[in-house]
Coordinates of C-alpha atoms and ligand atoms in Angstrom, one line a residue:
X1 CA 152.0 135.3 -5.3
X2 CA 151.2 135.0 -9.9
X3 CA 152.0 138.3 -11.4
X4 CA 148.1 138.1 -13.0
X5 CA 149.4 141.5 -15.2
X6 CA 151.9 139.8 -17.2
X7 CA 149.8 136.6 -17.4
X8 CA 147.2 138.9 -19.2
X9 CA 149.5 140.3 -21.4
X10 CA 150.9 136.7 -22.7
X11 CA 146.7 135.7 -23.1
X12 CA 145.8 138.7 -25.5
X13 CA 149.4 138.5 -27.3
X14 CA 148.4 134.4 -28.0
X15 CA 145.2 135.6 -28.9
X16 CA 146.3 138.0 -31.6
X17 CA 148.6 135.3 -32.8
X18 CA 146.0 132.7 -33.2
X19 CA 143.9 135.0 -34.8
X20 CA 146.3 136.1 -37.4
X21 CA 147.4 132.7 -38.1
X22 CA 144.0 131.8 -38.8
X23 CA 144.0 134.3 -41.2
X24 CA 146.9 133.7 -43.0
X25 CA 145.9 129.9 -43.3
X26 CA 142.4 130.8 -44.8
X27 CA 143.5 133.4 -47.3
X28 CA 146.2 130.7 -48.6
X29 CA 143.7 128.2 -48.8
X30 CA 141.4 130.7 -50.6
X31 CA 144.3 131.5 -53.5
X32 CA 145.1 128.1 -53.5
X33 CA 140.8 127.1 -54.5
X34 CA 140.6 130.1 -56.9
X35 CA 143.7 128.4 -58.6
X36 CA 142.4 125.2 -59.1
X37 CA 139.2 126.3 -60.0
X38 CA 140.6 128.4 -62.6
X39 CA 142.7 125.3 -63.8
X40 CA 139.8 123.4 -64.1
X41 CA 138.1 125.7 -66.2
X42 CA 141.3 125.5 -68.5
X43 CA 141.5 121.8 -68.6
X44 CA 138.4 120.2 -68.6
X45 CA 139.0 116.5 -68.5
X46 CA 140.1 116.7 -72.0
X47 CA 141.7 113.2 -71.5
X48 CA 138.4 111.5 -70.8
X49 CA 136.7 110.4 -73.7
X50 CA 133.2 111.0 -72.0
X51 CA 132.1 113.0 -69.9
X52 CA 131.5 110.7 -67.3
X53 CA 129.6 112.4 -64.8
X54 CA 127.2 114.0 -66.6
X55 CA 126.3 110.8 -68.7
X56 CA 125.9 109.0 -65.5
X57 CA 123.7 111.1 -64.5
X58 CA 121.8 111.2 -67.6
X59 CA 121.2 107.6 -67.1
X60 CA 120.0 107.4 -63.5
X61 CA 118.1 110.1 -64.4
X62 CA 116.5 107.9 -67.4
X63 CA 117.3 104.1 -67.1
X64 CA 116.3 103.7 -63.6
X65 CA 113.7 106.0 -63.2
X66 CA 110.7 105.4 -61.1
X67 CA 108.9 105.2 -64.4
X68 CA 110.6 102.4 -65.6
X69 CA 108.6 100.4 -62.9
X70 CA 105.5 101.6 -64.1
X71 CA 105.8 100.3 -67.5
X72 CA 104.7 97.1 -68.5
X73 CA 107.4 95.1 -69.8
X74 CA 107.2 92.8 -72.6
X75 CA 108.1 91.4 -75.9
X76 CA 106.4 94.2 -77.3
X77 CA 108.2 97.1 -75.3
X78 CA 111.3 95.5 -76.2
X79 CA 110.6 95.7 -80.0
X80 CA 109.3 98.9 -79.5
X81 CA 112.8 100.2 -77.9
X82 CA 114.8 98.8 -80.4
X83 CA 112.7 100.0 -83.2
X84 CA 112.5 103.4 -81.3
X85 CA 116.0 104.0 -79.8
X86 CA 118.2 101.8 -81.8
X87 CA 116.8 101.3 -85.4
X88 CA 118.5 99.2 -87.7
X89 CA 121.0 97.8 -84.7
X90 CA 121.5 94.4 -85.2
X91 CA 121.4 92.4 -81.8
X92 CA 124.0 89.3 -81.6
X93 CA 124.0 86.9 -78.5
X94 CA 127.0 85.4 -77.5
X95 CA 127.3 82.3 -74.9
X96 CA 128.7 78.9 -74.9
X97 CA 125.3 77.3 -73.9
X98 CA 123.3 77.0 -77.2
X99 CA 119.5 77.2 -76.6
X100 CA 118.4 74.2 -78.5
X101 CA 120.6 71.2 -78.5
X102 CA 120.0 68.4 -80.8
X103 CA 121.2 65.4 -79.9
X104 CA 121.0 61.8 -81.7
X105 CA 119.0 59.7 -80.2
X106 CA 118.9 56.0 -82.3
X107 CA 117.9 56.8 -85.8
X108 CA 115.9 59.8 -84.5
X109 CA 116.8 63.3 -83.3
X110 CA 115.9 64.4 -79.9
X111 CA 115.4 68.2 -79.3
X112 CA 116.3 69.2 -75.8
X113 CA 116.8 73.2 -73.8
X114 CA 119.7 72.7 -71.6
X115 CA 118.9 73.1 -67.5
X116 CA 120.4 77.1 -67.8
X117 CA 118.9 80.3 -66.0
X118 CA 120.7 81.9 -69.1
X119 CA 119.2 79.9 -71.6
X120 CA 115.6 80.4 -69.8
X121 CA 116.4 84.5 -69.6
X122 CA 117.9 84.9 -72.9
X123 CA 115.8 82.9 -75.1
X124 CA 112.8 84.7 -74.6
X125 CA 114.7 87.9 -75.1
X126 CA 116.3 87.0 -78.4
X127 CA 113.0 85.4 -79.6
X128 CA 111.5 89.2 -78.8
X129 CA 114.4 91.0 -80.1
X130 CA 115.0 88.3 -83.3
X131 CA 119.1 88.6 -84.3
X132 CA 121.7 86.1 -84.3
X133 CA 122.5 83.7 -81.4
X134 CA 126.1 82.5 -81.4
X135 CA 127.0 79.3 -78.9
X136 CA 129.2 76.2 -78.7
X137 CA 127.1 73.5 -80.7
X138 CA 127.5 70.6 -78.4
X139 CA 125.1 68.4 -79.1
X140 CA 125.4 64.8 -81.2
X141 CA 123.5 66.0 -84.0
X142 CA 124.0 69.7 -84.1
X143 CA 126.2 69.8 -87.3
X144 CA 123.3 67.5 -89.1
X145 CA 120.6 70.4 -88.8
X146 CA 122.6 73.5 -89.8
X147 CA 123.0 74.8 -93.3
X148 CA 126.3 75.5 -94.8
X149 CA 127.1 78.5 -93.1
X150 CA 126.1 76.2 -89.5
X151 CA 122.9 78.6 -89.0
X152 CA 119.7 77.1 -88.1
X153 CA 116.5 79.2 -87.4
X154 CA 115.1 78.6 -84.1
X155 CA 112.5 78.1 -82.3
X156 CA 112.2 74.6 -84.1
X157 CA 108.1 75.3 -84.2
X158 CA 108.2 79.3 -84.6
X159 CA 111.5 80.3 -85.7
X160 CA 111.8 84.1 -85.1
X161 CA 116.1 84.1 -84.7
X162 CA 119.0 82.6 -86.1
X163 CA 121.1 80.2 -84.2
X164 CA 124.8 79.9 -85.0
X165 CA 126.5 77.5 -83.8
X166 CA 130.5 77.1 -83.5
X167 CA 132.3 73.9 -83.3
X168 CA 134.8 73.1 -80.6
X169 CA 137.3 70.4 -80.7
X170 CA 137.4 67.8 -77.4
X171 CA 141.1 69.8 -76.2
X172 CA 139.2 73.1 -76.6
X173 CA 135.9 72.4 -74.6
X174 CA 138.7 70.5 -72.0
X175 CA 140.9 73.8 -72.1
X176 CA 138.3 76.3 -72.0
X177 CA 135.0 74.8 -70.8
X178 CA 135.7 72.2 -68.5
X179 CA 139.3 73.5 -67.3
X180 CA 139.7 77.4 -67.8
X181 CA 135.8 78.4 -66.9
X182 CA 134.6 75.8 -64.5
X183 CA 137.6 74.4 -62.5
X184 CA 138.9 78.0 -62.4
X185 CA 136.9 81.1 -63.1
X186 CA 133.7 78.9 -61.3
X187 CA 135.1 78.4 -58.3
X188 CA 137.1 81.6 -58.0
X189 CA 133.8 83.7 -58.0
X190 CA 131.9 81.3 -56.0
X191 CA 132.0 81.1 -52.4
X192 CA 132.1 77.4 -51.9
X193 CA 135.3 76.8 -51.0
X194 CA 136.5 74.7 -53.6
X195 CA 139.5 75.3 -54.9
X196 CA 140.5 77.4 -57.9
X197 CA 142.6 75.4 -60.2
X198 CA 144.7 77.3 -63.0
X199 CA 146.5 75.9 -65.8
X200 CA 148.6 77.8 -68.4
X201 CA 147.7 75.0 -71.0
X202 CA 143.8 76.0 -69.9
X203 CA 144.5 79.3 -70.5
X204 CA 146.0 79.4 -73.5
X205 CA 142.6 77.6 -75.0
X206 CA 140.2 79.6 -73.2
X207 CA 142.1 82.8 -75.0
X208 CA 142.0 80.6 -78.5
X209 CA 138.4 79.9 -78.1
X210 CA 137.5 83.7 -77.2
X211 CA 139.1 84.4 -80.7
X212 CA 137.4 82.0 -82.2
X213 CA 133.8 83.2 -81.0
X214 CA 135.1 87.0 -82.0
X215 CA 135.7 85.9 -85.7
X216 CA 132.0 84.3 -85.3
X217 CA 131.1 87.4 -84.5
X218 CA 132.6 89.6 -87.0
X219 CA 131.5 87.1 -89.5
X220 CA 128.1 87.4 -88.5
X221 CA 128.0 91.1 -87.9
X222 CA 126.3 93.0 -91.2
X223 CA 127.5 96.1 -90.5
X224 CA 130.4 98.6 -88.1
X225 CA 127.7 98.8 -85.3
X226 CA 125.9 95.7 -83.9
X227 CA 125.0 95.5 -80.4
X228 CA 126.8 92.1 -79.2
X229 CA 125.3 90.9 -76.0
X230 CA 127.9 89.0 -74.6
X231 CA 127.2 86.1 -71.9
X232 CA 128.7 84.9 -68.9
X233 CA 132.4 84.0 -67.3
X234 CA 133.3 82.1 -70.5
X235 CA 133.9 85.2 -72.5
X236 CA 135.9 87.3 -70.1
X237 CA 138.7 87.9 -73.3
X238 CA 135.4 88.7 -76.0
X239 CA 134.5 92.2 -75.4
X240 CA 138.1 93.2 -75.8
X241 CA 138.5 91.3 -79.1
X242 CA 135.3 92.6 -80.6
X243 CA 136.0 96.2 -79.6
X244 CA 139.4 96.1 -81.4
X245 CA 137.7 94.8 -84.7
X246 CA 134.3 97.0 -84.5
X247 CA 135.0 99.7 -82.6
X248 CA 131.6 101.4 -83.0
X249 CA 129.9 98.0 -81.5
X250 CA 128.0 98.4 -78.3
X251 CA 129.3 95.5 -76.4
X252 CA 127.0 95.0 -73.3
X253 CA 128.6 91.8 -71.5
X254 CA 126.3 90.5 -68.4
X255 CA 128.7 88.3 -66.0
X256 CA 125.7 85.5 -65.0
X257 CA 127.8 85.0 -61.7
X258 CA 129.1 86.4 -58.8
X259 CA 132.4 88.3 -58.7
X260 CA 134.2 88.0 -56.1
X261 CA 136.2 90.7 -53.5
X262 CA 139.8 91.8 -54.8
X263 CA 142.0 89.6 -52.6
X264 CA 140.0 86.6 -53.6
X265 CA 139.9 87.4 -57.4
X266 CA 143.9 88.5 -57.2
X267 CA 144.4 84.5 -57.0
X268 CA 144.2 84.2 -60.9
X269 CA 147.0 84.3 -62.6
X270 CA 145.8 86.3 -65.2
X271 CA 143.7 88.5 -63.4
X272 CA 145.1 91.9 -65.4
X273 CA 144.1 90.1 -69.2
X274 CA 140.5 89.2 -67.6
X275 CA 139.8 93.0 -66.5
X276 CA 141.5 94.4 -69.5
X277 CA 139.4 92.0 -71.6
X278 CA 136.1 92.9 -70.2
X279 CA 136.5 96.8 -69.9
X280 CA 136.5 96.5 -73.6
X281 CA 132.9 96.5 -73.4
X282 CA 130.6 99.4 -73.2
X283 CA 128.7 98.4 -70.2
X284 CA 129.5 95.4 -67.7
X285 CA 126.4 94.1 -65.7
X286 CA 126.3 92.0 -62.7
X287 CA 123.0 91.0 -60.7
X288 CA 123.8 93.0 -57.9
X289 CA 125.4 96.6 -56.5
X290 CA 127.7 94.0 -54.5
X291 CA 129.3 92.2 -57.6
X292 CA 129.6 95.6 -59.2
X293 CA 131.4 97.0 -56.5
X294 CA 133.6 94.2 -55.9
X295 CA 134.4 94.6 -59.7
X296 CA 134.9 98.2 -59.6
X297 CA 137.0 97.5 -56.4
X298 CA 139.3 94.5 -58.5
X299 CA 140.0 97.2 -61.3
X300 CA 140.7 100.0 -58.9
X301 CA 143.3 97.5 -57.7
X302 CA 145.1 95.8 -61.0
X303 CA 144.2 98.3 -63.6
X304 CA 145.6 101.8 -64.3
X305 CA 142.4 103.5 -64.6
X306 CA 139.7 106.4 -63.9
X307 CA 137.2 105.3 -61.3
X308 CA 134.1 107.1 -60.8
X309 CA 132.7 105.6 -57.7
X310 CA 129.5 107.3 -57.0
X311 CA 128.5 107.1 -61.0
X312 CA 129.7 103.1 -61.4
X313 CA 131.8 103.8 -64.6
X314 CA 135.7 103.3 -65.4
X315 CA 137.8 104.7 -67.7
X316 CA 140.3 102.6 -69.3
X317 CA 142.6 103.0 -72.0
X318 CA 141.1 105.9 -73.5
X319 CA 137.1 104.5 -73.2
X320 CA 134.6 104.2 -70.9
X321 CA 132.9 101.3 -69.4
X322 CA 129.6 101.5 -67.2
X323 CA 129.5 98.9 -64.3
X324 CA 125.6 98.6 -63.9
X325 CA 123.6 96.1 -61.8
X326 CA 120.8 94.8 -63.9
X327 CA 118.7 91.9 -61.9
X328 CA 117.8 88.9 -64.1
X329 CA 114.5 87.5 -64.1
X330 CA 112.0 85.3 -66.4
X331 CA 109.8 85.8 -69.1
X332 CA 106.2 86.8 -67.5
X333 CA 103.8 85.3 -67.9
X334 CA 105.8 82.2 -67.9
X335 CA 104.9 80.2 -71.4
X336 CA 105.1 76.8 -69.4
X337 CA 101.9 77.8 -67.6
X338 CA 99.7 77.9 -70.3
X339 CA 100.6 73.9 -70.8
X340 CA 99.6 72.6 -67.4
X341 CA 96.3 71.8 -65.8
X342 CA 95.3 73.2 -62.3
X343 CA 97.7 73.1 -59.2
X344 CA 95.1 70.5 -57.8
X345 CA 96.2 67.8 -60.8
X346 CA 99.6 68.7 -61.2
X347 CA 100.1 67.9 -57.3
X348 CA 98.1 64.3 -57.8
X349 CA 100.4 63.3 -61.0
X350 CA 103.6 64.4 -59.2
X351 CA 102.5 61.9 -56.3
X352 CA 101.7 59.0 -58.6
X353 CA 104.8 58.9 -60.4
X354 CA 107.0 59.5 -57.5
X355 CA 104.9 56.8 -55.1
X356 CA 104.4 59.5 -52.4
X357 CA 101.1 59.4 -50.2
X358 CA 98.5 62.1 -50.5
X359 CA 99.5 63.2 -47.0
X360 CA 102.8 63.7 -47.3
X361 CA 104.1 67.2 -47.8
X362 CA 106.4 67.6 -50.6
X363 CA 109.7 69.8 -50.6
X364 CA 111.6 70.4 -54.0
X365 CA 115.2 71.3 -54.7
X366 CA 115.5 71.7 -58.6
X367 CA 118.8 72.7 -60.2
X368 CA 122.0 71.6 -61.8
X369 CA 124.3 69.2 -60.1
X370 CA 126.2 71.6 -58.8
X371 CA 128.3 72.3 -55.3
X372 CA 127.4 75.7 -55.3
X373 CA 123.7 74.6 -54.9
X374 CA 123.8 73.8 -51.5
X375 CA 121.7 70.5 -52.1
X376 CA 123.9 68.5 -49.3
X377 CA 122.6 71.0 -46.6
X378 CA 119.1 70.9 -47.7
X379 CA 119.5 67.2 -47.0
X380 CA 120.8 68.2 -44.0
X381 CA 118.2 70.7 -42.7
X382 CA 115.8 67.8 -43.7
X383 CA 117.8 65.2 -41.4
X384 CA 117.4 68.0 -38.6
X385 CA 113.9 68.4 -38.7
X386 CA 113.3 64.8 -38.8
X387 CA 115.6 64.6 -35.7
X388 CA 114.0 67.5 -33.8
X389 CA 110.5 66.5 -34.5
X390 CA 110.0 63.5 -34.9
X391 CA 106.5 63.9 -35.8
X392 CA 107.3 64.9 -39.1
X393 CA 108.6 61.4 -40.3
X394 CA 106.3 60.1 -42.6
X395 CA 105.0 63.8 -43.6
X396 CA 107.3 65.1 -45.3
X397 CA 109.7 64.2 -48.2
X398 CA 112.1 66.3 -50.7
X399 CA 112.6 65.6 -54.3
X400 CA 115.9 66.9 -55.4
X401 CA 116.1 67.2 -59.2
X402 CA 119.5 67.2 -60.2
X403 CA 120.7 67.9 -63.9
X404 CA 123.6 66.3 -64.9
X405 CA 126.0 68.9 -65.5
X406 CA 129.7 69.3 -66.1
X407 CA 130.0 65.8 -65.1
X408 CA 133.6 64.6 -66.1
X409 CA 134.7 66.7 -63.6
X410 CA 135.8 65.1 -60.5
X411 CA 134.3 68.1 -57.8
X412 CA 131.3 67.1 -59.4
X413 CA 131.4 63.7 -59.3
X414 CA 132.3 63.4 -56.0
X415 CA 129.0 65.9 -55.0
X416 CA 127.3 63.5 -57.1
X417 CA 128.5 60.3 -54.7
X418 CA 128.0 62.2 -51.4
X419 CA 124.4 63.3 -52.5
X420 CA 123.5 59.8 -53.0
X421 CA 125.6 58.6 -50.1
X422 CA 123.8 61.6 -47.6
X423 CA 120.0 60.6 -49.0
X424 CA 120.5 57.1 -48.7
X425 CA 121.7 57.3 -44.7
X426 CA 118.6 59.3 -44.3
X427 CA 116.0 57.2 -46.1
X428 CA 117.6 54.1 -44.1
X429 CA 117.0 56.4 -40.6
X430 CA 113.6 57.7 -41.6
X431 CA 112.4 55.6 -44.5
X432 CA 110.1 52.7 -44.4
X433 CA 107.6 50.8 -46.5
X434 CA 106.1 53.4 -48.8
X435 CA 107.7 56.3 -47.9
X436 CA 111.3 57.7 -49.0
X437 CA 112.2 60.9 -47.4
X438 CA 114.7 62.1 -50.0
X439 CA 114.2 61.2 -53.5
X440 CA 117.1 62.3 -55.8
X441 CA 116.7 62.1 -59.2
X442 CA 119.5 63.0 -61.5
X443 CA 118.4 63.3 -64.7
X444 CA 117.3 66.2 -66.6
X445 CA 113.7 67.5 -67.1
X446 CA 112.1 69.4 -69.6
X447 CA 110.8 73.2 -68.2
X448 CA 107.1 71.8 -68.3
X449 CA 108.1 68.8 -66.4
X450 CA 110.1 71.5 -64.1
X451 CA 106.9 73.7 -64.0
X452 CA 104.7 70.8 -62.8
X453 CA 106.9 69.9 -60.0
X454 CA 106.8 73.4 -59.3
X455 CA 102.9 73.3 -58.8
X456 CA 102.7 70.2 -56.9
X457 CA 105.1 71.2 -54.0
X458 CA 104.2 72.8 -50.7
X459 CA 108.0 74.0 -50.4
X460 CA 110.7 74.8 -52.5
X461 CA 114.1 75.1 -51.2
X462 CA 116.6 77.2 -52.9
X463 CA 119.6 76.8 -50.9
X464 CA 122.4 77.8 -52.6
X465 CA 125.9 78.3 -50.8
X466 CA 126.6 81.4 -53.3
X467 CA 124.3 82.3 -56.4
X468 CA 124.4 85.4 -58.6
X469 CA 120.8 85.8 -58.9
X470 CA 118.8 81.9 -58.9
X471 CA 116.3 81.9 -61.2
X472 CA 114.6 78.7 -59.6
X473 CA 113.3 80.9 -56.8
X474 CA 111.6 83.2 -59.6
X475 CA 110.3 80.4 -61.8
X476 CA 108.4 78.6 -58.6
X477 CA 106.9 81.9 -57.7
X478 CA 106.0 82.2 -61.4
X479 CA 104.4 78.7 -61.4
X480 CA 102.2 79.7 -58.2
X481 CA 99.8 81.2 -59.9
X482 CA 97.1 79.3 -56.8
X483 CA 99.4 82.0 -54.6
X484 CA 100.2 78.8 -52.4
X485 CA 103.3 77.3 -51.4
X486 CA 106.1 78.9 -49.1
X487 CA 110.1 79.7 -50.5
X488 CA 112.6 78.9 -48.7
X489 CA 115.6 81.0 -50.2
X490 CA 119.4 81.0 -49.3
X491 CA 120.6 84.9 -48.0
X492 CA 123.5 84.0 -50.5
X493 CA 121.6 84.0 -53.5
X494 CA 120.9 87.1 -55.5
X495 CA 117.2 86.6 -55.7
X496 CA 117.0 87.1 -52.2
X497 CA 117.5 91.0 -52.3
X498 CA 114.6 90.9 -54.3
X499 CA 111.9 88.2 -52.6
X500 CA 111.8 89.6 -49.3
X501 CA 108.4 87.6 -48.5
X502 CA 110.1 84.3 -49.0
X503 CA 111.8 82.6 -46.0
X504 CA 115.8 83.6 -46.0
X505 CA 117.5 81.1 -44.5
X506 CA 121.5 80.4 -44.2
X507 CA 122.4 77.5 -45.7
X508 CA 125.6 76.5 -43.6
X509 CA 123.0 76.6 -40.6
X510 CA 121.0 73.3 -40.2
X511 CA 119.5 73.9 -37.0
X512 CA 118.2 77.5 -38.5
X513 CA 117.4 75.7 -41.6
X514 CA 115.4 73.0 -39.9
X515 CA 113.2 75.8 -38.0
X516 CA 112.7 77.8 -41.5
X517 CA 111.8 74.8 -43.1
X518 CA 109.1 73.6 -39.9
X519 CA 108.0 77.1 -40.5
X520 CA 107.3 76.6 -44.0
X521 CA 105.5 73.5 -43.4
X522 CA 103.3 74.9 -40.7
X523 CA 102.5 78.3 -42.1
X524 CA 99.0 79.1 -42.8
X525 CA 97.1 79.1 -46.2
X526 CA 96.6 82.7 -45.7
X527 CA 100.1 84.0 -44.6
X528 CA 101.4 81.7 -47.8
X529 CA 98.7 83.7 -50.2
X530 CA 100.0 87.0 -48.6
X531 CA 103.3 86.2 -49.2
X532 CA 103.3 84.4 -52.8
X533 CA 100.9 87.3 -53.9
X534 CA 103.7 89.9 -53.4
X535 CA 106.6 87.8 -54.7
X536 CA 104.4 87.5 -57.7
X537 CA 104.2 91.1 -58.4
X538 CA 107.7 91.7 -58.1
X539 CA 108.5 88.9 -60.4
X540 CA 106.0 90.3 -62.9
X541 CA 107.2 93.8 -62.6
X542 CA 110.6 93.0 -62.8
X543 CA 110.4 90.4 -65.5
X544 CA 112.9 89.6 -68.1
X545 CA 112.0 92.1 -70.5
X546 CA 112.8 94.6 -68.0
X547 CA 116.2 93.2 -67.3
X548 CA 117.0 93.3 -71.1
X549 CA 114.8 96.7 -72.0
X550 CA 117.1 98.6 -69.3
X551 CA 120.1 97.4 -70.8
X552 CA 119.1 98.4 -74.4
X553 CA 117.9 101.9 -72.7
X554 CA 121.3 102.4 -71.7
X555 CA 123.0 101.4 -74.8
X556 CA 120.8 103.6 -77.1
X557 CA 121.8 106.6 -74.8
X558 CA 125.2 105.4 -75.2
X559 CA 125.2 105.3 -79.0
X560 CA 123.5 109.1 -79.0
X561 CA 126.2 110.0 -76.7
X562 CA 128.4 108.3 -79.1
X563 CA 127.5 109.8 -81.8
X564 CA 127.5 113.2 -80.2
X565 CA 131.2 112.7 -79.1
X566 CA 132.1 111.7 -82.7
X567 CA 130.4 114.9 -84.4
X568 CA 132.3 117.2 -82.3
X569 CA 135.7 115.6 -82.9
X570 CA 135.0 115.5 -86.6
X571 CA 137.5 118.3 -88.7
X572 CA 135.2 121.0 -89.9
X573 CA 133.7 120.6 -93.0
X574 CA 135.2 121.6 -96.4
X575 CA 133.8 125.2 -96.2
X576 CA 135.4 125.5 -93.1
X577 CA 132.0 125.5 -90.8
X578 CA 132.3 124.2 -87.3
X579 CA 129.7 121.5 -86.6
X580 CA 128.1 122.7 -83.8
X581 CA 126.4 120.8 -81.3
X582 CA 122.8 121.9 -82.4
X583 CA 123.7 120.8 -85.6
X584 CA 120.9 118.0 -85.2
X585 CA 121.2 116.9 -89.2
X586 CA 124.8 116.2 -88.7
X587 CA 124.3 114.0 -85.7
X588 CA 121.7 112.3 -86.5
X589 CA 123.5 111.2 -90.2
X590 CA 126.4 109.9 -87.9
Ligands
F6P1 O1 124.8 80.0 -63.6 C1 125.9 80.1 -64.3 C2 125.5 79.5 -65.5 O2 126.5 79.5 -66.4 C3 124.5 80.1 -65.9 O3 124.8 81.2 -66.6 C4 123.8 78.7 -66.8 O4 122.6 79.0 -66.7 C5 124.8 77.7 -66.2 O5 125.9 78.1 -65.7 C6 124.7 76.8 -66.5 O6 125.9 76.3 -66.8 P1 126.4 74.9 -68.0 O7 126.1 76.0 -69.7 O8 128.1 74.9 -67.5 O9 125.8 73.7 -67.6

């Protein structure tokens, strides 16, 4: 029989032991936390150039407040922000692609606005803000129309800013643009399963061309403190180069394409240098939070830095960069709409132009001929629809506008050939006299022509395999003031996070896309109206002026914070009086 009194004695001792041990542990924990608190009071993160948390909290409170959505964002709003928040700041935009290209056509000079989301977004902004846009002068007549400083005032019909052209040799274009940017970084950043190609000679040229643009920024800057808007993956090294020579400049870098996860990014042999270059920026912008997170992960993995994850800020080499999502957009209302007739007339004109019968439903695809855009997948979806629902043969056609792009690269040549082959096969299979299911037009179209096509279409197919934002989706919505038409939108385009009333599709799933196409073609007019109305509200409210305005407001707050920091760091004045944080005059004068 067990001895119960012995057991009870042991249980009571064990209980006392547990209580005593817990008290000891709590006491030690208390002592440690008090010591830590005292330590942090003695050393308030003085190694940080900016109190990141406080700064970011302020940003969140102001920059992305609910009131921002109540503002009617327009060119006037932007000008107001510049005048009030950033007085005397010179705006300098830097991009590879220029907003206006002058080409020699026989004896005359043709003016071309390139097919580029970047240009569609930045042009109205630069028109509103004034300033200087620095870009590669790639047109055959570009050098004929500039002044002796390589400048020209644009837009040609109503000049409001300066275009400063930078000349590149064929070798520079080959190594920096075609090579490193478009055979290396472009496929690296897009999940399209095209292998990136990295060559040391391309990298060296990329670095040299970034340096050339940095020299031009310095030459164009009227003072030490311009606001430089660096655009896209052609200029990953430029922010650092500007920062070294103009430490007080505000450098806002916007990356127009996705940022890959850190494992994919690790493929790039110069990954640390690219990150270091970008972290010369005051603000680094992406279209989506997802891409911000990928960028922050990459920095975390490859650089010694301090990351405030919650606030999306990175302190590196004594400087803080904010990493924020600013979804890009288009101007509202779009300038093209004023130039076009009503939808019925656009519809009739496009049908006549492309020889389409009136009872054929028109689907359109509009983009640069690029393997990330899912053009072939769109063709496959139509093929699948006609296979599964043969009653649509003769009743639906796809007009594919594909602006030639980066055409000397093998991947682009191959894509063109595959598109033509696939279109021919579908036309062979289902076409008949007077009916061509796929019309592939690989030519540049002006924005006005593109808007006319949007207005003529029943369905717009945006089926990118991967896309930072995709402005075609927003342009289609903006073009439809009749509130009709259906948008099919890839779940892998940034725009799908905003345009939730579109038919969201997976471009890799031809069966699903064919069903979505059927749904689009048979959607009642009332449902089209409801969806389109909501999407139009979203594009109207989140227009491109809001995109730029949010970045400029953030820049203004950075500048004020910088002024304060410098005031606090400045040595005492001759009389020995310390500058107080409340010495507004001194701060304002800086
Ligand atoms: O989509 C990325 C991007 O750089 C855009 O920003 C731009 O509109 C487009 O590619 C144009 O490419 P490219 O200048 O090479 O013709």
